[in-house]
mmCIF file of C-alpha atoms in Angstrom:
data_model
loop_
_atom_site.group_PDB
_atom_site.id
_atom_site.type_symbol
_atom_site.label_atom_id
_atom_site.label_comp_id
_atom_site.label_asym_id
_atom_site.label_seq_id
_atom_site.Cartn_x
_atom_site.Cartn_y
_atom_site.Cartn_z
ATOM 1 C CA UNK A 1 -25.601 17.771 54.134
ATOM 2 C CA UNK A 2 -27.383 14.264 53.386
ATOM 3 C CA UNK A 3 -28.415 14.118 49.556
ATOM 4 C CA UNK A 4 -30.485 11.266 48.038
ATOM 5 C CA UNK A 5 -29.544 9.697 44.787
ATOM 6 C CA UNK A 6 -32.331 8.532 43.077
ATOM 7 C CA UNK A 7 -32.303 6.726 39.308
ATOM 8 C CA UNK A 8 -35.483 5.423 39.077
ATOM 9 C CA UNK A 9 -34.679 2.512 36.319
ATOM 10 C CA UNK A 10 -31.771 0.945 38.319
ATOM 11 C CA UNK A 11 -32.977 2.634 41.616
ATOM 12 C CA UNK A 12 -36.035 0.110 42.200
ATOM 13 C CA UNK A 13 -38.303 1.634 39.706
ATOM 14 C CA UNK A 14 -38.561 -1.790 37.760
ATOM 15 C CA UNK A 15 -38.028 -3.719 40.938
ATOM 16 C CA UNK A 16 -40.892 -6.309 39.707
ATOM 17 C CA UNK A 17 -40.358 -6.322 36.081
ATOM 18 C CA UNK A 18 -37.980 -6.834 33.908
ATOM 19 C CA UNK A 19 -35.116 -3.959 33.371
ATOM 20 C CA UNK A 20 -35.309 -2.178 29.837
ATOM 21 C CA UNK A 21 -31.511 -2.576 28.847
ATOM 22 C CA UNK A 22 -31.693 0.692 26.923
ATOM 23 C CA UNK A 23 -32.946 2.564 29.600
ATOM 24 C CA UNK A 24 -31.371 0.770 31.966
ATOM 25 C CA UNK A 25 -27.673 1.404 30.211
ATOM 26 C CA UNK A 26 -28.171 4.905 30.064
ATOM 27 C CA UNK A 27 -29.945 5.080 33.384
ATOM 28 C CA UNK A 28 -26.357 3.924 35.237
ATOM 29 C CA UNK A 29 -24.316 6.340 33.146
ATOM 30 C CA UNK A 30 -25.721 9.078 34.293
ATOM 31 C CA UNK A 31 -26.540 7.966 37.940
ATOM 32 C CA UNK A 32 -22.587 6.803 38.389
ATOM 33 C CA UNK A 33 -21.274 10.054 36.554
ATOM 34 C CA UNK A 34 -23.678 11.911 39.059
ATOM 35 C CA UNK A 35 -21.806 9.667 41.946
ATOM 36 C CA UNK A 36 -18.739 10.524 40.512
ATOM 37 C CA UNK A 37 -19.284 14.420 40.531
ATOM 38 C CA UNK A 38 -20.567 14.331 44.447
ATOM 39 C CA UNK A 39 -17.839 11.643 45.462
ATOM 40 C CA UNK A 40 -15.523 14.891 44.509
ATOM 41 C CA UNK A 41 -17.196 17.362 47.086
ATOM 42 C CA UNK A 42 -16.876 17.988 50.751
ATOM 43 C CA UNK A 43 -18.884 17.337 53.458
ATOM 44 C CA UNK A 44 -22.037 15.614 51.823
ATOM 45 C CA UNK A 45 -23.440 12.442 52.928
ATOM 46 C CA UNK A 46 -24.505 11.033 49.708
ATOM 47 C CA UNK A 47 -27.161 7.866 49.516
ATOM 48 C CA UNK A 48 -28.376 6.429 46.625
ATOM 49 C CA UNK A 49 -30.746 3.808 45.808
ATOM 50 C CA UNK A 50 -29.646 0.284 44.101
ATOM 51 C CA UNK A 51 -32.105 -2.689 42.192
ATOM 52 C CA UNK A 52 -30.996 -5.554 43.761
ATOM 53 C CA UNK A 53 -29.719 -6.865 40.237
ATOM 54 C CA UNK A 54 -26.846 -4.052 40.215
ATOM 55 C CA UNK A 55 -24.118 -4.186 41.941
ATOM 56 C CA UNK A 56 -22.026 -1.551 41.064
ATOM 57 C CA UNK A 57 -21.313 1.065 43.521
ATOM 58 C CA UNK A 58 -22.100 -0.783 46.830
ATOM 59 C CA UNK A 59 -20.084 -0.739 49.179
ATOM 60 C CA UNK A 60 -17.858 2.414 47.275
ATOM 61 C CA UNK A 61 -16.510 4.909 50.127
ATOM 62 C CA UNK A 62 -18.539 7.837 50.948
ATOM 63 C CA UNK A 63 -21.569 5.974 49.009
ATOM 64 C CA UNK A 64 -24.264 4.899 51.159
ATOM 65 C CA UNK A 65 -26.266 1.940 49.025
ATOM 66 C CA UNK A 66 -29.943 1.001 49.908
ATOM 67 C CA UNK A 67 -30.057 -2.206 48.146
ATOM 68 C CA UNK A 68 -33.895 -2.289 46.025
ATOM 69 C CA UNK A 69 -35.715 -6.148 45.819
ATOM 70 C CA UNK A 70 -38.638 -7.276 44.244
ATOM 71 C CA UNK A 71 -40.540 -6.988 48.185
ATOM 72 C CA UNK A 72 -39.716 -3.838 48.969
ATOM 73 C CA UNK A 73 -41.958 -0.961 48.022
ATOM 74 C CA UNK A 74 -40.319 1.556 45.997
ATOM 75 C CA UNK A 75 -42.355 4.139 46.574
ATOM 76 C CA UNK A 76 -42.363 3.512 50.419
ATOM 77 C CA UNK A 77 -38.651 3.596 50.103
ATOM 78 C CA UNK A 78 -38.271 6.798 48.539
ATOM 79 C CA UNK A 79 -40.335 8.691 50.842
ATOM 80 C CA UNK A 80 -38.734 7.422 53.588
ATOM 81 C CA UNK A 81 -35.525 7.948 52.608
ATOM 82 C CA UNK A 82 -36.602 11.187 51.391
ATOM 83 C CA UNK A 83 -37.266 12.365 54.954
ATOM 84 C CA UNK A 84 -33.613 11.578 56.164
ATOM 85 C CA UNK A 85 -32.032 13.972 53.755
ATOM 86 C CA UNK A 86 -31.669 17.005 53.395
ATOM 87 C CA UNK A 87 -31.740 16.905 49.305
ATOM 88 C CA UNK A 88 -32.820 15.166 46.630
ATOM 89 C CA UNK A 89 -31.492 14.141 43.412
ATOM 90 C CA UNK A 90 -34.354 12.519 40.975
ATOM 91 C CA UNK A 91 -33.611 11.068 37.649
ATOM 92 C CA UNK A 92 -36.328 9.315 36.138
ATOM 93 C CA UNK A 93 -38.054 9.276 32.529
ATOM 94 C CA UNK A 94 -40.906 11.833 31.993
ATOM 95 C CA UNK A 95 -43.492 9.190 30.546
ATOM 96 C CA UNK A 96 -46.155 8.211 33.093
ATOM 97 C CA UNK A 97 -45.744 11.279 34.521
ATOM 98 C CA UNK A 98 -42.965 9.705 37.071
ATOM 99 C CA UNK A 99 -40.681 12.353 36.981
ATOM 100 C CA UNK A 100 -43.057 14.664 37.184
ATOM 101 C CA UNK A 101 -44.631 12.768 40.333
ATOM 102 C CA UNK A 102 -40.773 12.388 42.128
ATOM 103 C CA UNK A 103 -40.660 16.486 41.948
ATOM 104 C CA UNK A 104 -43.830 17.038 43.463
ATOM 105 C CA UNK A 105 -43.213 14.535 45.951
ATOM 106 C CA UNK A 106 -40.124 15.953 46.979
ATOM 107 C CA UNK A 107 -41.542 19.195 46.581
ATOM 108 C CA UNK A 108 -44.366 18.632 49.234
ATOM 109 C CA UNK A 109 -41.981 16.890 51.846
ATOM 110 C CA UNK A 110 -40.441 20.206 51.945
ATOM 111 C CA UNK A 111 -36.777 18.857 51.045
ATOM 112 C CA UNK A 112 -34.316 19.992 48.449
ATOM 113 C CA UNK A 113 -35.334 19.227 44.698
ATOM 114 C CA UNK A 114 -31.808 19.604 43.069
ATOM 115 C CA UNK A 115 -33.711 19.669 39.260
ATOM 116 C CA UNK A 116 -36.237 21.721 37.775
ATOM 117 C CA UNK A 117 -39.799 21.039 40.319
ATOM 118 C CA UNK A 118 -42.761 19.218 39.324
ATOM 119 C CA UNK A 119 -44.329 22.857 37.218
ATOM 120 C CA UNK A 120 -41.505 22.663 34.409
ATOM 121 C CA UNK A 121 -41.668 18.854 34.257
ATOM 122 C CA UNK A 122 -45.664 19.036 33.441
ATOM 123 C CA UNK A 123 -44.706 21.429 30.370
ATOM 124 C CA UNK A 124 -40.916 20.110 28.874
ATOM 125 C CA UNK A 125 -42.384 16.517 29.410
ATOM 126 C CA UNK A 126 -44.731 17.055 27.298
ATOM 127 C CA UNK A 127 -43.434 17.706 23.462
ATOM 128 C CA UNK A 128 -46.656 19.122 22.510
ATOM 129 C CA UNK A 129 -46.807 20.882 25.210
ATOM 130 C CA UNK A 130 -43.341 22.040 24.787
ATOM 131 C CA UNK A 131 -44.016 23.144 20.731
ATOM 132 C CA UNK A 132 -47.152 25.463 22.046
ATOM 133 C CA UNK A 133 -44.595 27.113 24.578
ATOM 134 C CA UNK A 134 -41.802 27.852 22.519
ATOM 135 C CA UNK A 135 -44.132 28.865 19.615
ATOM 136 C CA UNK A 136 -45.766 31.219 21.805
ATOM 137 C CA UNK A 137 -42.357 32.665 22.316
ATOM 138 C CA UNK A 138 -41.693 33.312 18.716
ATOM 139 C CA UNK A 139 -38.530 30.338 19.087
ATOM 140 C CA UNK A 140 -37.687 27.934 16.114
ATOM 141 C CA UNK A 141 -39.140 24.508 17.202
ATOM 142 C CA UNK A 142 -39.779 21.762 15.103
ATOM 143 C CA UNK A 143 -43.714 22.146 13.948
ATOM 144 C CA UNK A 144 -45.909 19.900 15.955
ATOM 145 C CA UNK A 145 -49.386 18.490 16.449
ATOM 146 C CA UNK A 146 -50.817 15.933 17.805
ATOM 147 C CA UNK A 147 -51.311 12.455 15.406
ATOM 148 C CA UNK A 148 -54.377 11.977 13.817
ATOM 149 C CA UNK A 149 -55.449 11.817 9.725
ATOM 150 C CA UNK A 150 -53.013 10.900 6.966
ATOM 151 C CA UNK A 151 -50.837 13.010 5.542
ATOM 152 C CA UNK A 152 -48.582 12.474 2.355
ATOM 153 C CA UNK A 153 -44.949 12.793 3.352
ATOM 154 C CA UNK A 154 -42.262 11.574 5.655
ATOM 155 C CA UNK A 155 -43.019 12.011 9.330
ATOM 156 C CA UNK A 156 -41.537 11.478 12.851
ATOM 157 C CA UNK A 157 -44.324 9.650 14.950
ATOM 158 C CA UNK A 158 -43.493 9.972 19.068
ATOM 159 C CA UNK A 159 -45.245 9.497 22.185
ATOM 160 C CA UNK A 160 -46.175 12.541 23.402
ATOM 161 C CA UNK A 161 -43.915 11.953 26.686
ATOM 162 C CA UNK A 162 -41.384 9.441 25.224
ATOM 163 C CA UNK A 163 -37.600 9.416 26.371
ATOM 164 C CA UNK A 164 -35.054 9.799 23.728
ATOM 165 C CA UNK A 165 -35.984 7.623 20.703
ATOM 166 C CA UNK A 166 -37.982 4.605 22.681
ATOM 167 C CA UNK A 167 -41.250 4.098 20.086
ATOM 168 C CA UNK A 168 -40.659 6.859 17.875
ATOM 169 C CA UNK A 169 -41.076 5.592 14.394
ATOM 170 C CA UNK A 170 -40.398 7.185 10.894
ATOM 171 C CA UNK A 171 -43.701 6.868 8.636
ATOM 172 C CA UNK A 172 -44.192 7.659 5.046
ATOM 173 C CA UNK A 173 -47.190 5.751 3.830
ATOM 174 C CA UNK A 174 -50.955 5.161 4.586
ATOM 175 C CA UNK A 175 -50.478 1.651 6.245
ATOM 176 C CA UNK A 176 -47.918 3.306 8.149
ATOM 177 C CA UNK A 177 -50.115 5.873 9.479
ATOM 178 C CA UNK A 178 -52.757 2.762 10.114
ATOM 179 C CA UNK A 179 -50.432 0.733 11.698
ATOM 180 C CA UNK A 180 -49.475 3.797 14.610
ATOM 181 C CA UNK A 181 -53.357 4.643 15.030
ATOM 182 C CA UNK A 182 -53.763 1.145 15.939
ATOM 183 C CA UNK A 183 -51.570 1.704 18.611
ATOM 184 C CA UNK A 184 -52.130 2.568 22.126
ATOM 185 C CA UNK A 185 -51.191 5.853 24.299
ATOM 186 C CA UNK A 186 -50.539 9.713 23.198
ATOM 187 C CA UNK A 187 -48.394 10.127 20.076
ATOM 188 C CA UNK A 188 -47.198 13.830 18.455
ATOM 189 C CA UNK A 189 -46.276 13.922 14.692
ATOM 190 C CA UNK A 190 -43.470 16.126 13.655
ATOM 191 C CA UNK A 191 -42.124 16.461 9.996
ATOM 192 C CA UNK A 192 -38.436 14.288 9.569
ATOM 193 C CA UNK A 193 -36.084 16.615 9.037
ATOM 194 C CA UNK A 194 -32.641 16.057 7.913
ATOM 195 C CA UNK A 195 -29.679 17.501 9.883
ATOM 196 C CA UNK A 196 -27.086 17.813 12.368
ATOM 197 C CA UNK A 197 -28.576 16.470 15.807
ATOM 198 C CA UNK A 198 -26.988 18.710 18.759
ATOM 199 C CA UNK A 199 -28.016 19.021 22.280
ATOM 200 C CA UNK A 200 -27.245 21.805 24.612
ATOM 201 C CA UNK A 201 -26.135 21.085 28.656
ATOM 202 C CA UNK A 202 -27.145 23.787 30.525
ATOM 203 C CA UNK A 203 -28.161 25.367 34.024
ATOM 204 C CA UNK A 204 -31.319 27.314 34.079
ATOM 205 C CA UNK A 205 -32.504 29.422 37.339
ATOM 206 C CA UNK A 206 -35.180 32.080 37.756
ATOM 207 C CA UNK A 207 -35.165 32.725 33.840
ATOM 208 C CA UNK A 208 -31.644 32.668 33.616
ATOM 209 C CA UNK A 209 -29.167 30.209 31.410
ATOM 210 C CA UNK A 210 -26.061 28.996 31.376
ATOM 211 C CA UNK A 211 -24.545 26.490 28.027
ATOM 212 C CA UNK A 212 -22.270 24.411 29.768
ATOM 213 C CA UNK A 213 -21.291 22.734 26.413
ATOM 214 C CA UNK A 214 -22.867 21.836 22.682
ATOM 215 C CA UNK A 215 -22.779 17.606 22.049
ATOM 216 C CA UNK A 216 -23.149 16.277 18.768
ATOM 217 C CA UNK A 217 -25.491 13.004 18.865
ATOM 218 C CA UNK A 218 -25.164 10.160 16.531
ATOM 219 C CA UNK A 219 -27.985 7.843 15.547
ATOM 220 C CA UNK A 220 -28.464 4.666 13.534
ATOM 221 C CA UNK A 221 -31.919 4.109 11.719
ATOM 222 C CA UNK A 222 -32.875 0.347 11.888
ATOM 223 C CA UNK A 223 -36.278 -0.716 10.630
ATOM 224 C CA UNK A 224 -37.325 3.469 10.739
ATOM 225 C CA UNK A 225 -36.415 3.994 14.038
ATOM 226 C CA UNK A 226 -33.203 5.485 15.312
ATOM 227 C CA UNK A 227 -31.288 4.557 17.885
ATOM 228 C CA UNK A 228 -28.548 6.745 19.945
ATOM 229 C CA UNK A 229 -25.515 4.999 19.442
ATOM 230 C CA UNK A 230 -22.859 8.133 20.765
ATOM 231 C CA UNK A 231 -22.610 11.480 21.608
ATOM 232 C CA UNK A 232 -19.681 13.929 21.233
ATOM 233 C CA UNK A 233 -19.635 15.856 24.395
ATOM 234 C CA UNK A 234 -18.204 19.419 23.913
ATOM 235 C CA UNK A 235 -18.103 19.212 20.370
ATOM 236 C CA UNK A 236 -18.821 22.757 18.790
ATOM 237 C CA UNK A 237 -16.078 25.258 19.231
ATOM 238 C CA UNK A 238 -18.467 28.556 18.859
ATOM 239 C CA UNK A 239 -21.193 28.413 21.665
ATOM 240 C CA UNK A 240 -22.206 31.979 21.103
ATOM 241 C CA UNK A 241 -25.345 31.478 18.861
ATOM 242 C CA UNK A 242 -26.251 28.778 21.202
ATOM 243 C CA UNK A 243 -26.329 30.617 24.060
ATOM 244 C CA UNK A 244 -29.047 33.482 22.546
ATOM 245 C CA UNK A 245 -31.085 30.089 22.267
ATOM 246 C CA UNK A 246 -30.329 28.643 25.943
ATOM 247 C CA UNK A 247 -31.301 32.853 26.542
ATOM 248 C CA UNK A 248 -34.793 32.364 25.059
ATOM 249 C CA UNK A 249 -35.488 29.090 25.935
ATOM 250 C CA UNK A 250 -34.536 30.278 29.987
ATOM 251 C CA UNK A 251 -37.147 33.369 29.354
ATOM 252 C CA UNK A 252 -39.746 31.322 28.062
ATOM 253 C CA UNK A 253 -39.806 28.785 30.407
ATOM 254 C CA UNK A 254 -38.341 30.340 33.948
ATOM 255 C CA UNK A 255 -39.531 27.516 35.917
ATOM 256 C CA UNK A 256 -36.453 25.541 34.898
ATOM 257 C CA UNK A 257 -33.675 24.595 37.587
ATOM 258 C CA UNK A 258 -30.764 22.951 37.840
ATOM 259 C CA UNK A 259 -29.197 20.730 35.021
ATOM 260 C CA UNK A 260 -31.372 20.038 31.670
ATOM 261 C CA UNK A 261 -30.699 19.181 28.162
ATOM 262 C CA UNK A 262 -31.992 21.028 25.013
ATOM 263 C CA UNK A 263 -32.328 18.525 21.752
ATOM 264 C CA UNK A 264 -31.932 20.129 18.318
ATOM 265 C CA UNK A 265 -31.768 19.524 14.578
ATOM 266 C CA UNK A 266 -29.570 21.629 12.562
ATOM 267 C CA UNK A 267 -30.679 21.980 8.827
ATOM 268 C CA UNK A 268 -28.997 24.595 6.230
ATOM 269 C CA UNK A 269 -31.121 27.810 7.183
ATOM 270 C CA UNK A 270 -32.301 26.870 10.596
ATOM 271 C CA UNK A 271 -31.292 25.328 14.425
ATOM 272 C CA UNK A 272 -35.141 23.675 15.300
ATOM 273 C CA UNK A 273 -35.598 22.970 19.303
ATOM 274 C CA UNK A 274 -36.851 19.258 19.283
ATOM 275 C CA UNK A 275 -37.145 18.730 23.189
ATOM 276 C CA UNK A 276 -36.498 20.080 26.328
ATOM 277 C CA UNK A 277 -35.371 17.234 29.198
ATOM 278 C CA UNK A 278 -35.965 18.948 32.539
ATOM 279 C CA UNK A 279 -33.438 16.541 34.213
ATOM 280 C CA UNK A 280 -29.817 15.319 33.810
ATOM 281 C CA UNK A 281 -29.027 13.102 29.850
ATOM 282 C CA UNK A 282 -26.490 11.470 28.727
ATOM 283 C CA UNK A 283 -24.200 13.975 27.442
ATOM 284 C CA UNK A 284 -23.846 14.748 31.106
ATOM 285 C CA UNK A 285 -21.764 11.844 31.727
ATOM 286 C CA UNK A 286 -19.238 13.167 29.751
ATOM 287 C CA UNK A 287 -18.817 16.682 30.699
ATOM 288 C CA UNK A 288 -15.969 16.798 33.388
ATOM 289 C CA UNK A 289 -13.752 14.627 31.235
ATOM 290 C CA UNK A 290 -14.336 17.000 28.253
ATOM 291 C CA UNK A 291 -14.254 20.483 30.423
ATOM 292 C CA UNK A 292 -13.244 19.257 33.940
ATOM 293 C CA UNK A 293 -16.405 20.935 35.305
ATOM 294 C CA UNK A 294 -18.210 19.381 37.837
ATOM 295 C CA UNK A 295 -21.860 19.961 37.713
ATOM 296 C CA UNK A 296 -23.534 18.663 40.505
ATOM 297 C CA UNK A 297 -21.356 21.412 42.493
ATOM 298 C CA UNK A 298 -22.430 23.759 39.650
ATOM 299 C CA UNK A 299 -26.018 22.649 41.096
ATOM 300 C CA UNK A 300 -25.399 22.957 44.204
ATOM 301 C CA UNK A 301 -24.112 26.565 43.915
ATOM 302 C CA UNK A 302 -27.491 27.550 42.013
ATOM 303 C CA UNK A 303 -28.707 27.173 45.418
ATOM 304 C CA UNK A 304 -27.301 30.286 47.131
ATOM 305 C CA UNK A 305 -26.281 32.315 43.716
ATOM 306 C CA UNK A 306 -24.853 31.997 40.192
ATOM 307 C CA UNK A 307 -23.196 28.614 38.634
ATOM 308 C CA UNK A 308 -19.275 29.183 38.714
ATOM 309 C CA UNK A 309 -17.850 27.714 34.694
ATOM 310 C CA UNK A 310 -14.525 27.892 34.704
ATOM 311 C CA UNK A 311 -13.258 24.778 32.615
ATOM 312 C CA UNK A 312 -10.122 23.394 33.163
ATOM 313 C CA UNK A 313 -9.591 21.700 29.799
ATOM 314 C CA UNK A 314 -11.321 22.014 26.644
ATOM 315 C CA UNK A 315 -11.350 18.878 24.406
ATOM 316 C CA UNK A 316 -14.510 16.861 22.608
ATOM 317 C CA UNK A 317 -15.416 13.295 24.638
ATOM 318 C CA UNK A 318 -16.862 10.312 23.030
ATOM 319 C CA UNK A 319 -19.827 8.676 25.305
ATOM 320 C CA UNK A 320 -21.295 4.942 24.036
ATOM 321 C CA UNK A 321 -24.583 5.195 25.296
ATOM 322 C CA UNK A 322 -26.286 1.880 22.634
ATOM 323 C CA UNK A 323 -24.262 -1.738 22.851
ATOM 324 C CA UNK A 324 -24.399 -3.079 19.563
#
């Protein structure tokens, strides 16, 4: 079976601009953890898509590299490599609708979409979106709406499709409020809540989920915005409450598939669901060192039935995903 790798920052997304280091840091952690898991499996012919400004992983055996420069279309490149497989592997960031666009794409070529398609992208990509859907379904979310007027208090300001913490700003006062309606784009305002941040890696088919592990994310708050600096993978010894949340979460959204990450924030009376990422995160890159499960095969046996989870360790990983 051919299979397409495709990470859309370091894949030749940015090919003609400059590479977000954030984005781009986290972007090959999770494509060469990805690499990684399908490097491990028989008979695939894997390819995977490289900007020009990377190096890493060409010329690694079994890895077929299609080198990304500034003259090439991307978008040309995709489809056409696309065609020669037999599945495809999108990761991309859900603003500008570009994940979103890589699963329909895939979708309409008729080919393989190894994540959730284009349907659950439109709604978990969306955090508004996402509130009305869970809140609908009676699950503890984080209250949402989307920013307009003032309001006295201490609030979480994102884009309305933003990936992890990239122009989400903490705002208290008036002129704060002034300064984010001056800005351009789509923002949500949430209240800031103080807790434990978790995130959930699961598999989700046909209204069915599986927790693969709970990961404990740490942030630093610079100039009121926080930054991910590390995540615990497989830290929280006691999944069962989780998974009655992963449960809900599956039945309320059935569309997902594949591999996707639930973002919480524990306070004293209450686990809130911040986001849902229909795609793989960064606590993924630490999951077969913490569990020794491999879940791109995971994925691939979604395909033709259940997920098979049978760890073969059980310890907590640390993953730098912010260079200070």
């Amino acid at each position: 079976m051919k299979i397409l790798v495709f990470e859309y920052i370091t894949g030749g997304g940015f090919n003609r601009q400059a590479l977000p280091d954030s984005l781009a840091g986290e972007g090959s952690l999770m494509r060469n953890a990805l690499l990684d898991n399908l490097a491990r499996l028989n008979n695939l012919d894997v390819t995977v898509m490289l900007d020009c400004r990377l190096n890493d992983w060409v010329g690694k055996a079994g890895i077929n590299t299609v080198i990304i420069s500034p003259e090439h279309d991307t978008d040309e490149e995709f489809a056409r490599l696309v065609q020669q497989c037999d599945l495809v592997w999108p990761i991309a960031p859900e603003f500008d609708g570009i994940l979103q666009n890589l699963c329909q794409r895939v979708e309409s070529s008729g080919k393989i979409l190894l994540t959730s398609p284009a349907i659950a992208v439109a709604i978990a990509g969306n955090k508004f979106r996402t509130y009305e859907l869970l809140n609908r379904h009676h699950i503890a979310v984080v209250p949402t709406r989307m920013f307009d007027n003032y309001c006295p208090g201490e609030w979480m300001v994102k884009p309305v499709d933003g990936v992890g913490c990239a122009d989400s700003h903490v705002i208290s006062s008036r002129q704060d409020f002034d300064r984010m309606a001056a800005r351009k784009g789509e923002y949500i305002i949430q209240p800031h809540l103080q807790g434990a941040t978790t995130s959930l890696s699961c598999l989700f088919k046909q209204g069915r989920g599986w927790l693969v592990c709970v990961n404990l994310q740490r942030f630093e708050l610079t100039n009121r915005q926080y930054r991910l600096t590390d995540i615990v993978i497989n830290h929280h010894p006691d999944p069962g409450r989780y998974q009655r949340l992963v449960d809900q979460i599956a039945q309320a959204l059935p569309e997902l598939w594949g591999y996707a990450g639930i973002d919480l924030i524990e306070t004293a009376d209450q686990a809130w669901v911040l986001e849902i990422n229909p795609r793989l995160t960064s606590s993924f890159v630490g999951i077969h060192d913490a569990l020794g499960i491999n879940v791109a095969e995971t994925v691939l046996q979604l395909l033709h039935g259940e997920p098979i989870l049978n760890p073969t360790c059980n310890r907590a990983i640390n993953v730098q995903t912010y260079a200070n």
